[in-house]
Amino acid sequence: MRWLIVCMALLAGPVMAQGVPATLVADRIDFDADRLTASGDVEIFADGRILRAPRITYLRSEDRLQVDGPLTLIDGDDAVLVADFADLSPDLRGSVLQGARLVLADRLQIAATEITQGDAGRFTQLYQGVASSCSICADGDVPLWQIRAKRIIHDREARQIYFENARFEVGGVPVAWLPVLRLPDPTLERSSGWLAPRFSSDDTLGTGMTASYFLTLGPSRDLTFSPFVTNQNTRSLGLRYREAFDTGTLQIEGAISEDTITPDPWRGYVFAEGTWALTRNYRFEFDLEAVSDDDYLLDYDVTDKDRLDSRVAITRVDRDSRFVAEAILFQSLRIGEDNRFLPTRVMTIERQGRTEPNWLGGQAVWTWQVHGRERTATEVPAGQPSNAARDVLRASAAVDWRRSWISEGGIVLTGLGGLHVDAYNVRQDPTFNDTAFIRAVPYAGLEARMPLARSGANGVRHVLEPVAQVILAPNNRNATPDEDSLTPEFDEGNLFSASRFAGRDTRELGNRLNVGVGYTRYDPAGWNVGVLVGRVIRAGDLGQFRPGTGLDGQSSDWLLSFGASHAIGLEVMSRSLFDDQLTFSRSESILRWSSDDHAVETRYTWLEADPTAGRTLDTSEWTMDAALGLGDDWTGRANWQYDFVTNDASSAGLGLTYRSDCVTVDFDVERRFTSTTTLQPSTSFGLSVELAGFGADDSAKRARKCGI
């Protein structure tokens, strides 16, 4: 028979004095004048704590509980104490447990010969303790890692764990000794302290270690210091500052380094970005990027960007309107590019809106823009092109309209038209004689689509859609300085566009016919397949497009786009441009396949040489990025980039990760084969080890196991 006694007999005096009720549940209760003994499946509930044991004795004269184990004391949601014997206060706070083990958040366990807790319940002291987040297996094998200490203190309020005379062991072998050690407990999301170190070896920088220190500056700010030293007199200090505001965010990161790679021993970089919400749905945004020299970012493996852009902007985006006012400063890190002769200073103010004109129907998009580009060079030096020092100021206004109808036969007809007007002021370019002029480009067109659909067996649906679009535009307009349309693209996204130039400086001219046909197959079994083929046919070749773009000539290259996907995570995409003789000017194929235990992305790219776009040679390149589960907790990674034109690799890398419930070990090796006059090929190695169970992580989601 189970007995339920609510406080009055056992715990009424001490517990009710604190205003906290308690409950005792037991199979049998015996009592006399000196003591009360509960036996069987005994449970005590007091102030959020639960005690379970086979036998509990309450000593009236001492006002203490003696508990015979094995016992379990659950203290809230994140702490569990397991012991052989315990001496407790009636409210289960002040306690002494022998042969005990503390489990925190089901991730970290600490075994000790004795555990004591104060009456307030904040501090738990563990003597002769052993801490580990690895599973303790029945066969008695030592865990993969453990920390032994003379005394361990858990501060429940600060959520910190303190170790005295700590010894770190791997596989039972001591590898480090620390007189004092402090680590966050598994429930703490953010805490100041040292992060897991990373060891690296590089042909350029040498062999060294990065030891980062994370410093919390309140609930919405933090600062990370990342000192890095090597055996080749390389010293670097990285910094990252982050802050979240009620209306925005700020992040600043950078580093200052001293090495022997360049004549100037001091090198560094700084990246900063932030955004703030202003009144009336406006936003302020900024992005700052600066570096001391062209090779620093690659030498220190920060990023592979070769053109930096610093930007300040005020933006607003609503349902039917868009506003942006921005200033951008570019810095090129590419070999052979001189920033003096590049339009590095760019300013734009643009307002765009969408409306539905009552008298015309359909939808109209209007745009006005003020745009300026400036080069720092003030004159054209000998040997440079005429536009080497050109500065441009442009004011633009445009309207684009389109409206669709569906005929009784199911044909979708769309009428479109527009007018683009641009006023230019060009300086320091003899081609334009420092004059101001205006250009206006109108266009009109009609598009017809005939979507055809059919349902087949097993729910398969087929959709076939031929499309023809006629665009009428003038053949001759004033020459303009081409600053923002140097690399036109031709793909399925702009096959049926009024202009295939990315910017406003150049507008596509001449009468033309855009034709294509698309086919899509939808299969409930998981397969979806889509194909599009089309081209542009012009009334005459106006010479607006260069060879290599696929758009040159009276008729463009054929555009063939293919895509297929399956529910298992497989995706294939391919896009090619080729002429009537099947000579390819561009081609790109991508394969992606991902699941729970693997992820693969491989890409092949072919680009015909285009010196104006910066490609003096053909590009034939294959890249691969793959990760594969090797069983249990092991994951392998590989990546490479191979150039078929030069018949050698540009870069390659291998990595191996071991990630279990208690530790993550990551090793990688990277080789960069490319070289310049200041940058040599190099090989780098990296190793990092991170212990689970300290600080919040996802180790609890991983299955517990024994061994590696």
XYZ file of C-alpha atoms in Angstrom:
708
model
C 0.000 0.000 0.000
C 1.322 3.469 -0.913
C 1.224 6.186 1.720
C 0.889 9.889 0.929
C 1.780 12.293 3.705
C 1.734 15.996 2.948
C 4.350 17.845 5.074
C 2.526 17.712 8.430
C 4.223 14.703 9.962
C 7.672 14.724 8.396
C 8.533 18.180 7.100
C 5.881 20.521 8.507
C 8.103 22.514 10.833
C 11.174 23.407 8.810
C 9.616 23.482 5.361
C 6.406 25.312 6.132
C 8.466 27.897 7.986
C 9.893 28.811 4.608
C 6.468 28.756 2.998
C 7.335 25.777 0.784
C 5.127 22.673 0.907
C 6.605 19.164 0.589
C 5.187 15.744 -0.241
C 6.315 12.240 0.793
C 5.222 9.085 -1.062
C 6.304 5.627 0.178
C 5.241 1.966 0.286
C 5.707 1.791 4.094
C 6.111 4.346 6.883
C 7.236 3.571 10.467
C 7.724 6.222 13.149
C 8.270 6.709 16.854
C 9.190 9.632 19.069
C 12.760 9.966 17.660
C 12.531 9.121 14.015
C 10.356 8.422 11.000
C 11.378 5.779 8.469
C 9.935 5.487 4.950
C 10.807 2.434 2.851
C 9.958 0.908 -0.512
C 9.675 3.153 -3.541
C 10.133 6.410 -1.624
C 9.703 9.811 -3.271
C 9.901 13.303 -1.750
C 8.800 16.429 -3.648
C 10.048 19.712 -2.189
C 10.498 23.140 -3.801
C 11.013 21.798 -7.324
C 13.312 18.982 -6.172
C 12.509 15.283 -6.357
C 14.245 12.621 -4.255
C 13.849 8.924 -5.048
C 15.356 6.213 -2.822
C 14.546 2.779 -1.322
C 14.809 4.022 2.310
C 14.685 7.414 4.022
C 15.039 8.128 7.761
C 14.064 11.446 9.339
C 15.892 12.214 12.625
C 13.635 14.562 14.598
C 16.263 15.770 17.053
C 18.761 16.700 14.295
C 16.124 17.779 11.750
C 17.969 15.816 9.072
C 17.206 13.133 6.492
C 19.404 10.078 6.093
C 18.940 8.413 2.714
C 20.118 4.916 1.834
C 20.922 4.447 -1.838
C 21.011 3.957 -4.594
C 19.256 7.334 -4.618
C 18.422 9.942 -7.272
C 17.991 13.636 -6.517
C 16.533 15.665 -9.410
C 17.257 19.369 -8.963
C 15.233 21.283 -11.567
C 15.380 20.569 -15.283
C 19.147 20.433 -15.733
C 20.786 18.726 -12.709
C 20.540 15.129 -11.476
C 22.463 13.712 -8.489
C 22.965 9.946 -8.117
C 24.568 8.605 -4.904
C 25.030 5.602 -2.600
C 24.208 7.523 0.609
C 23.035 11.039 1.490
C 22.527 13.277 4.470
C 19.991 16.000 3.597
C 18.066 18.869 5.111
C 14.280 18.406 5.058
C 13.881 20.769 2.089
C 16.495 18.687 0.183
C 18.846 21.706 -0.079
C 21.741 21.372 2.367
C 23.172 17.925 1.663
C 26.146 15.580 1.824
C 26.203 12.709 -0.672
C 28.747 9.907 -0.764
C 29.768 7.832 -3.788
C 27.868 10.356 -5.889
C 27.599 11.522 -9.483
C 26.257 14.843 -10.801
C 24.728 14.930 -14.313
C 24.198 18.368 -15.866
C 21.736 18.832 -18.748
C 22.178 15.164 -19.691
C 25.523 16.128 -21.263
C 28.190 16.424 -18.572
C 28.667 14.004 -15.667
C 30.932 14.480 -12.681
C 31.683 11.529 -10.373
C 33.058 12.195 -6.884
C 33.715 10.446 -3.581
C 31.641 13.094 -1.817
C 29.295 15.906 -2.883
C 28.088 18.715 -0.619
C 25.532 21.457 -1.207
C 24.797 24.593 0.795
C 21.394 25.393 2.202
C 20.808 27.983 -0.550
C 21.425 25.359 -3.232
C 23.650 27.641 -5.337
C 27.014 25.908 -4.874
C 27.711 22.224 -5.260
C 31.167 21.002 -4.209
C 32.545 17.701 -5.455
C 35.673 16.180 -3.909
C 38.099 13.924 -5.792
C 35.974 14.433 -8.890
C 36.186 13.200 -12.471
C 34.290 15.132 -15.173
C 33.504 13.976 -18.714
C 30.761 14.239 -21.304
C 31.735 10.844 -22.736
C 29.666 7.791 -21.871
C 30.925 5.675 -18.997
C 30.673 2.137 -20.331
C 29.792 -1.012 -18.447
C 33.048 -2.773 -19.325
C 34.973 -0.276 -17.212
C 36.986 1.295 -20.028
C 38.086 4.833 -19.358
C 36.235 7.517 -21.359
C 37.826 9.132 -24.393
C 38.641 12.201 -22.268
C 38.160 13.224 -18.659
C 39.190 15.962 -16.230
C 40.311 14.891 -12.756
C 40.394 17.459 -9.981
C 40.933 17.611 -6.227
C 37.816 19.742 -5.902
C 35.132 20.803 -8.371
C 32.638 23.586 -7.652
C 29.470 24.104 -9.669
C 27.981 27.587 -9.371
C 24.354 27.040 -10.298
C 23.492 30.745 -10.466
C 26.473 31.826 -12.586
C 26.350 28.476 -14.448
C 30.121 28.005 -14.126
C 32.267 25.022 -13.144
C 35.565 25.567 -11.268
C 38.317 22.936 -11.089
C 41.162 22.925 -8.552
C 44.369 20.985 -9.346
C 42.878 19.792 -12.626
C 44.452 17.093 -14.782
C 43.239 16.573 -18.348
C 43.453 12.970 -19.581
C 42.931 11.422 -23.009
C 42.287 7.700 -22.979
C 43.444 7.644 -19.356
C 46.805 9.270 -20.195
C 47.482 12.675 -18.568
C 48.282 15.322 -21.172
C 47.884 18.621 -19.276
C 47.794 19.933 -15.694
C 46.222 23.200 -14.598
C 46.163 24.534 -11.033
C 42.872 26.363 -11.686
C 40.368 25.872 -14.513
C 36.983 27.486 -15.164
C 34.496 26.225 -17.753
C 30.817 27.039 -18.474
C 28.240 24.435 -17.599
C 26.110 22.910 -20.413
C 23.168 25.277 -19.818
C 25.092 28.512 -20.446
C 24.571 30.072 -23.885
C 27.242 32.800 -23.638
C 30.190 33.135 -21.297
C 33.552 34.854 -21.268
C 36.463 32.494 -21.638
C 38.931 30.773 -23.935
C 37.579 29.023 -27.013
C 38.912 25.790 -28.449
C 42.403 26.435 -29.905
C 43.229 25.763 -33.538
C 46.615 24.500 -34.680
C 47.830 25.233 -38.213
C 50.849 24.813 -40.422
C 51.458 26.835 -43.561
C 54.363 27.095 -46.002
C 54.143 30.883 -45.844
C 53.301 31.644 -42.218
C 54.800 28.613 -40.471
C 53.448 26.318 -37.767
C 51.440 27.947 -35.022
C 48.320 28.155 -32.912
C 45.287 30.430 -32.673
C 43.843 30.738 -29.163
C 40.690 32.871 -29.140
C 39.231 34.530 -26.061
C 35.508 35.366 -26.041
C 34.475 38.296 -23.845
C 30.833 39.046 -23.119
C 30.019 42.713 -22.668
C 26.402 42.293 -21.654
C 23.418 40.515 -23.173
C 23.784 42.217 -26.572
C 27.535 42.775 -27.050
C 30.662 40.641 -27.218
C 34.314 40.891 -28.211
C 36.590 38.095 -29.426
C 40.402 38.294 -29.318
C 42.263 35.813 -31.545
C 46.050 35.906 -31.028
C 48.007 33.809 -33.549
C 51.721 32.960 -33.316
C 53.964 30.693 -35.392
C 57.537 29.427 -35.357
C 58.490 31.773 -38.228
C 58.156 35.013 -36.259
C 54.582 35.554 -37.429
C 52.398 37.281 -34.879
C 48.817 38.324 -35.419
C 45.974 39.598 -33.285
C 42.464 39.180 -34.646
C 39.483 41.067 -33.226
C 35.743 40.716 -33.675
C 33.175 43.001 -32.056
C 29.424 42.375 -32.287
C 26.503 44.334 -30.901
C 22.763 44.042 -31.322
C 20.585 47.127 -30.876
C 16.850 47.491 -30.610
C 16.810 48.748 -34.198
C 19.941 47.266 -35.778
C 23.168 45.278 -35.635
C 26.887 46.039 -35.829
C 29.853 43.752 -36.499
C 33.506 44.740 -36.828
C 36.295 42.264 -37.465
C 39.899 42.618 -38.429
C 43.470 41.769 -37.599
C 46.904 43.321 -37.339
C 49.859 41.095 -38.156
C 53.628 41.194 -38.086
C 55.529 38.848 -40.419
C 58.465 38.665 -42.826
C 56.474 38.049 -46.023
C 56.496 41.654 -47.256
C 59.011 44.481 -46.795
C 56.527 46.223 -44.520
C 56.327 44.026 -41.415
C 52.942 45.377 -40.294
C 49.924 44.199 -42.251
C 46.229 43.869 -41.556
C 42.610 44.228 -42.591
C 39.286 45.464 -41.283
C 35.753 44.479 -42.293
C 32.749 46.161 -40.705
C 29.044 46.017 -41.408
C 25.910 47.291 -39.784
C 22.272 48.102 -40.348
C 19.782 50.275 -38.484
C 16.066 50.845 -38.887
C 15.110 54.520 -39.329
C 11.751 56.207 -39.296
C 9.150 55.598 -42.043
C 10.600 52.155 -42.919
C 13.949 53.567 -44.046
C 17.123 51.629 -43.242
C 20.714 52.774 -42.869
C 23.313 50.237 -44.037
C 27.072 50.299 -44.223
C 29.765 47.818 -45.237
C 33.457 48.663 -44.865
C 36.262 46.567 -46.377
C 39.929 47.572 -46.278
C 43.236 45.689 -46.395
C 46.877 46.699 -46.168
C 48.081 44.882 -49.311
C 46.822 42.701 -52.153
C 47.911 39.320 -50.710
C 47.047 39.619 -47.019
C 43.562 38.100 -47.230
C 44.896 35.009 -49.032
C 48.018 34.680 -46.876
C 45.929 34.573 -43.699
C 43.004 32.635 -45.238
C 40.460 35.371 -44.529
C 38.633 35.351 -47.881
C 39.366 34.855 -51.567
C 37.712 38.135 -52.622
C 39.864 40.021 -55.139
C 37.726 43.172 -55.307
C 36.663 44.898 -52.115
C 33.667 47.193 -51.892
C 32.854 49.597 -49.077
C 29.263 50.863 -49.101
C 27.074 53.338 -47.243
C 23.367 53.403 -48.092
C 19.901 54.490 -47.048
C 17.189 52.182 -48.406
C 13.470 51.661 -48.259
C 11.498 48.818 -49.836
C 7.700 48.731 -49.759
C 5.117 46.686 -51.601
C 5.029 49.006 -54.623
C 8.117 51.187 -54.291
C 11.848 51.068 -53.716
C 14.359 53.760 -52.765
C 18.137 53.537 -52.457
C 20.806 56.179 -51.971
C 24.268 54.664 -51.811
C 27.953 55.453 -52.162
C 30.441 52.661 -52.950
C 34.241 52.680 -52.902
C 35.906 49.824 -54.785
C 39.425 48.479 -54.243
C 40.827 45.960 -56.696
C 43.367 43.381 -55.494
C 43.796 41.797 -58.923
C 47.174 41.602 -60.591
C 47.402 44.064 -63.499
C 44.564 46.323 -62.313
C 45.464 49.847 -61.225
C 42.828 51.418 -59.003
C 43.644 54.875 -60.394
C 42.159 53.890 -63.761
C 39.112 52.068 -62.419
C 35.797 53.762 -61.539
C 36.370 53.146 -57.835
C 34.049 55.879 -56.533
C 30.398 55.213 -57.333
C 27.301 57.090 -56.177
C 23.653 56.228 -56.934
C 20.288 57.647 -55.911
C 17.344 55.699 -57.306
C 13.598 55.670 -56.798
C 11.409 52.996 -58.337
C 7.678 52.459 -58.190
C 4.969 50.169 -59.502
C 1.501 51.289 -60.530
C -1.546 50.113 -62.487
C -2.598 52.864 -64.941
C -6.404 53.048 -65.172
C -6.468 54.297 -68.753
C -4.084 51.628 -70.067
C -4.405 48.687 -67.706
C -1.650 46.247 -66.919
C 1.307 47.227 -64.792
C 3.818 50.036 -65.180
C 7.176 50.371 -63.424
C 8.770 53.817 -63.350
C 12.347 54.593 -62.382
C 14.406 57.702 -61.881
C 18.078 57.612 -61.051
C 21.130 59.818 -60.525
C 24.391 57.954 -60.935
C 28.056 58.984 -60.906
C 31.397 57.191 -61.349
C 34.788 58.744 -60.712
C 38.373 57.642 -61.314
C 41.169 59.083 -59.192
C 43.362 59.645 -62.257
C 43.163 63.223 -63.564
C 44.746 62.651 -66.972
C 45.305 59.838 -69.438
C 48.927 58.656 -69.332
C 50.743 57.345 -72.384
C 49.820 53.786 -73.270
C 46.447 53.863 -71.501
C 43.057 53.807 -73.301
C 41.160 57.039 -73.790
C 38.725 56.260 -70.955
C 41.470 55.627 -68.352
C 40.625 58.834 -66.463
C 36.955 59.174 -67.426
C 34.388 60.468 -64.944
C 30.671 60.091 -65.656
C 27.559 61.711 -64.193
C 24.192 60.418 -65.418
C 20.554 61.307 -64.727
C 17.989 58.755 -65.925
C 14.238 58.356 -66.106
C 12.382 55.310 -67.419
C 8.987 53.686 -67.597
C 8.277 50.041 -68.503
C 4.749 48.739 -69.089
C 3.258 45.335 -69.776
C -0.229 43.839 -69.896
C -1.413 40.290 -70.595
C -4.592 38.837 -72.119
C -5.740 35.256 -72.578
C -7.493 34.500 -75.854
C -10.357 32.052 -76.267
C -7.889 29.555 -77.760
C -5.699 29.671 -74.645
C -2.928 31.846 -76.086
C -1.405 34.269 -73.564
C -0.735 37.593 -75.283
C 1.377 40.252 -73.608
C 1.902 43.770 -74.807
C 4.974 45.619 -73.568
C 6.648 48.946 -74.132
C 8.749 51.582 -72.516
C 10.930 54.644 -72.775
C 14.382 55.175 -71.255
C 15.881 58.676 -71.186
C 19.432 59.363 -69.961
C 21.322 62.656 -69.653
C 25.135 62.395 -69.494
C 27.958 64.644 -68.402
C 31.294 63.009 -69.332
C 34.650 64.394 -68.231
C 38.300 63.544 -69.039
C 37.479 61.426 -72.088
C 38.421 62.873 -75.511
C 35.867 60.604 -77.193
C 33.035 62.736 -75.770
C 34.864 66.109 -75.756
C 33.730 66.874 -72.189
C 30.192 67.525 -73.376
C 26.725 66.900 -71.992
C 24.131 65.095 -74.100
C 20.802 63.237 -73.863
C 19.843 59.810 -75.194
C 16.304 58.402 -75.459
C 15.534 54.765 -76.315
C 11.879 53.737 -76.775
C 10.755 50.171 -77.387
C 7.535 48.251 -77.957
C 6.753 44.573 -78.243
C 4.251 41.756 -78.313
C 4.681 38.347 -76.743
C 2.646 35.184 -77.393
C 2.706 32.041 -75.277
C 0.762 28.842 -75.814
C 0.957 26.634 -72.711
C -0.078 23.042 -73.450
C -0.644 20.582 -70.605
C -1.359 16.871 -70.553
C -1.715 14.333 -67.762
C -0.234 10.897 -68.259
C -0.178 7.621 -66.394
C 0.483 7.520 -62.630
C -0.231 11.240 -62.236
C 2.611 12.418 -64.460
C 1.985 15.897 -65.939
C 3.584 17.329 -69.066
C 3.680 21.057 -69.852
C 4.882 22.339 -73.231
C 5.093 26.099 -73.816
C 6.301 27.690 -77.083
C 7.018 31.428 -76.794
C 7.594 34.120 -79.420
C 8.358 37.741 -78.581
C 8.781 40.616 -81.039
C 10.660 43.721 -79.851
C 10.749 46.929 -81.886
C 13.478 49.452 -81.034
C 15.499 52.098 -82.927
C 18.778 51.169 -84.590
C 20.842 54.296 -83.964
C 21.282 56.308 -80.825
C 24.044 58.514 -79.381
C 27.154 56.661 -78.249
C 27.363 56.418 -74.457
C 30.192 55.660 -72.031
C 29.752 52.009 -71.130
C 30.568 51.672 -67.430
C 27.993 49.215 -66.054
C 27.176 46.867 -68.949
C 30.592 45.432 -69.870
C 29.631 41.796 -69.203
C 26.156 41.029 -70.591
C 24.687 37.645 -69.738
C 22.461 35.378 -71.826
C 20.457 32.776 -69.956
C 16.937 31.525 -69.390
C 16.289 34.452 -67.064
C 16.613 37.120 -69.764
C 15.816 35.273 -72.995
C 12.537 37.219 -73.140
C 13.818 40.553 -71.814
C 13.641 43.912 -73.535
C 17.375 44.376 -72.901
C 20.110 41.943 -71.946
C 22.530 44.548 -70.634
C 22.889 44.574 -66.868
C 23.090 48.359 -66.488
C 21.612 51.498 -68.020
C 24.593 52.811 -70.002
C 23.872 50.495 -72.931
C 20.352 49.635 -74.109
C 19.723 46.824 -76.568
C 18.789 48.337 -79.957
C 17.220 47.103 -83.195
C 14.176 45.048 -84.106
C 14.455 41.446 -82.974
C 12.571 38.233 -82.380
C 13.073 36.248 -79.179
C 11.866 32.668 -79.603
C 11.939 29.612 -77.402
C 10.116 26.553 -76.234
C 10.016 25.096 -72.749
C 9.053 21.648 -71.546
C 8.456 20.534 -67.959
C 7.603 17.077 -66.637
C 6.198 16.653 -63.134
C 6.284 13.144 -61.673
C 4.629 12.331 -58.298
C 7.339 9.674 -57.833
C 9.824 12.519 -57.238
C 11.336 13.310 -60.625
C 10.903 16.795 -62.104
C 12.534 17.648 -65.445
C 12.646 20.942 -67.319
C 14.165 21.931 -70.690
C 14.299 25.301 -72.451
C 15.764 26.071 -75.877
C 15.701 29.435 -77.614
C 17.623 32.154 -79.427
C 17.479 35.792 -80.551
C 17.026 36.682 -84.234
C 17.717 40.306 -85.225
C 16.760 42.317 -88.280
C 20.399 43.375 -88.530
C 23.677 43.045 -86.632
C 24.372 46.358 -84.897
C 27.619 45.112 -83.307
C 26.496 45.740 -79.731
C 27.653 42.385 -78.381
C 31.185 41.002 -78.335
C 32.206 37.483 -79.387
C 32.144 35.185 -76.387
C 28.876 36.525 -75.014
C 26.728 34.255 -77.185
C 24.712 37.296 -78.281
C 26.906 38.555 -81.143
C 25.850 38.344 -84.794
C 22.512 38.752 -86.496
C 21.343 35.583 -84.750
C 22.500 34.742 -81.269
C 23.817 31.386 -80.191
C 21.297 28.757 -79.229
C 20.477 28.741 -75.539
C 19.880 25.278 -74.080
C 18.966 24.966 -70.430
C 18.245 21.681 -68.659
C 17.285 20.932 -65.096
C 16.242 17.811 -63.212
C 15.643 17.078 -59.554
C 14.525 14.175 -57.412
C 13.079 14.001 -53.931
C 16.140 12.024 -52.715
C 18.160 15.260 -52.871
C 19.557 14.933 -56.384
C 19.678 18.030 -58.589
C 21.199 18.468 -62.053
C 21.444 21.758 -63.944
C 23.077 22.584 -67.261
C 23.176 25.708 -69.428
C 24.968 26.034 -72.777
C 25.363 28.552 -75.591
C 26.348 27.177 -79.017
C 26.063 28.244 -82.656
C 24.642 26.400 -85.664
C 27.927 24.491 -86.053
C 27.669 23.291 -82.417
C 30.641 25.420 -81.369
C 30.162 26.312 -77.702
C 30.842 29.811 -76.418
C 29.673 29.107 -72.858
C 28.628 26.043 -70.935
C 28.070 25.218 -67.298
C 26.876 22.001 -65.670
C 26.156 21.489 -61.979
C 25.409 18.306 -60.040
C 24.225 18.421 -56.428
C 23.370 15.404 -54.320
C 22.766 15.580 -50.601
C 21.351 13.371 -47.878
C 21.896 12.778 -44.177
C 25.309 11.147 -44.736
C 26.703 12.864 -47.823
C 26.729 16.135 -49.752
C 28.305 16.557 -53.180
C 28.433 19.536 -55.513
C 30.477 19.404 -58.694
C 30.577 21.980 -61.451
C 32.135 22.221 -64.922
C 32.481 25.634 -66.582
C 33.529 26.533 -70.121
C 33.889 30.196 -71.157
C 35.270 31.479 -74.421
C 38.007 34.089 -74.061
C 36.742 37.666 -73.668
C 39.553 40.206 -73.001
C 37.077 43.019 -72.319
C 35.610 40.974 -69.463
C 39.100 40.174 -68.150
C 39.411 36.665 -69.684
C 42.407 36.692 -72.018
C 42.310 32.874 -72.243
C 39.539 30.316 -72.561
C 38.237 29.001 -69.250
C 37.756 25.269 -68.803
C 37.400 24.469 -65.132
C 36.118 21.650 -62.959
C 35.366 22.121 -59.267
C 34.244 19.631 -56.645
C 33.129 20.048 -53.041
C 32.083 16.858 -51.265
C 31.453 15.515 -47.768
C 30.826 11.844 -47.041
C 29.874 10.040 -43.873
C 32.427 7.289 -43.277
C 30.413 5.444 -40.656
C 29.729 6.090 -36.991
C 31.032 9.563 -36.146
C 33.527 10.057 -39.004
C 33.051 12.462 -41.929
C 35.454 12.934 -44.808
C 35.654 16.027 -47.031
C 37.333 16.797 -50.338
C 37.443 19.792 -52.646
C 39.427 20.745 -55.696
C 39.533 23.097 -58.633
C 41.160 21.904 -61.854
C 42.046 24.007 -64.898
C 41.943 22.056 -68.162
C 43.506 24.926 -70.113
C 46.761 24.793 -68.146
C 46.282 21.100 -67.248
C 46.955 21.572 -63.567
C 45.027 22.071 -60.360
C 44.298 25.518 -58.973
C 43.514 24.304 -55.458
C 42.757 21.092 -53.600
C 41.845 20.132 -50.071
C 41.066 17.172 -47.835
C 39.435 17.110 -44.426
C 38.450 14.611 -41.761
C 36.066 15.227 -38.870
C 35.360 13.022 -35.876
C 32.270 14.171 -33.996
C 30.785 12.160 -31.169
C 28.642 12.942 -28.154
C 31.663 14.251 -26.229
C 34.275 15.612 -28.648
C 34.717 17.124 -32.111
C 38.082 16.805 -33.858
C 38.567 18.533 -37.199
C 41.630 18.145 -39.446
C 42.104 19.635 -42.880
C 44.842 20.169 -45.446
C 44.630 22.726 -48.276
C 46.944 23.260 -51.249
C 46.911 26.406 -53.374
C 48.758 25.884 -56.653
C 48.375 29.331 -58.218
C 51.174 31.876 -57.980
C 51.838 35.505 -58.819
C 54.851 37.784 -58.561
C 54.131 38.273 -54.853
C 52.148 35.124 -53.976
C 53.681 31.652 -54.031
C 51.954 28.231 -53.984
C 51.419 27.010 -50.443
C 50.110 24.105 -48.396
C 48.313 24.607 -45.088
C 47.250 22.202 -42.346
C 44.673 22.843 -39.650
C 43.639 20.980 -36.503
C 41.030 21.875 -33.901
C 39.625 19.947 -30.933
C 36.414 20.926 -29.168
C 35.059 19.214 -26.066
C 31.311 18.838 -25.758
C 29.451 19.348 -22.510
C 30.793 22.809 -21.711
C 28.507 25.604 -22.864
C 25.347 25.089 -24.878
C 25.801 22.859 -27.930
C 23.925 20.127 -29.787
C 25.802 17.182 -28.291
C 22.649 16.079 -26.476
C 21.094 15.364 -29.853
C 23.801 12.808 -30.673
C 23.457 9.229 -29.533
C 25.624 8.170 -26.614
C 28.141 5.448 -27.416
C 31.161 3.680 -26.007
C 34.584 3.909 -27.639
C 35.575 5.709 -30.813
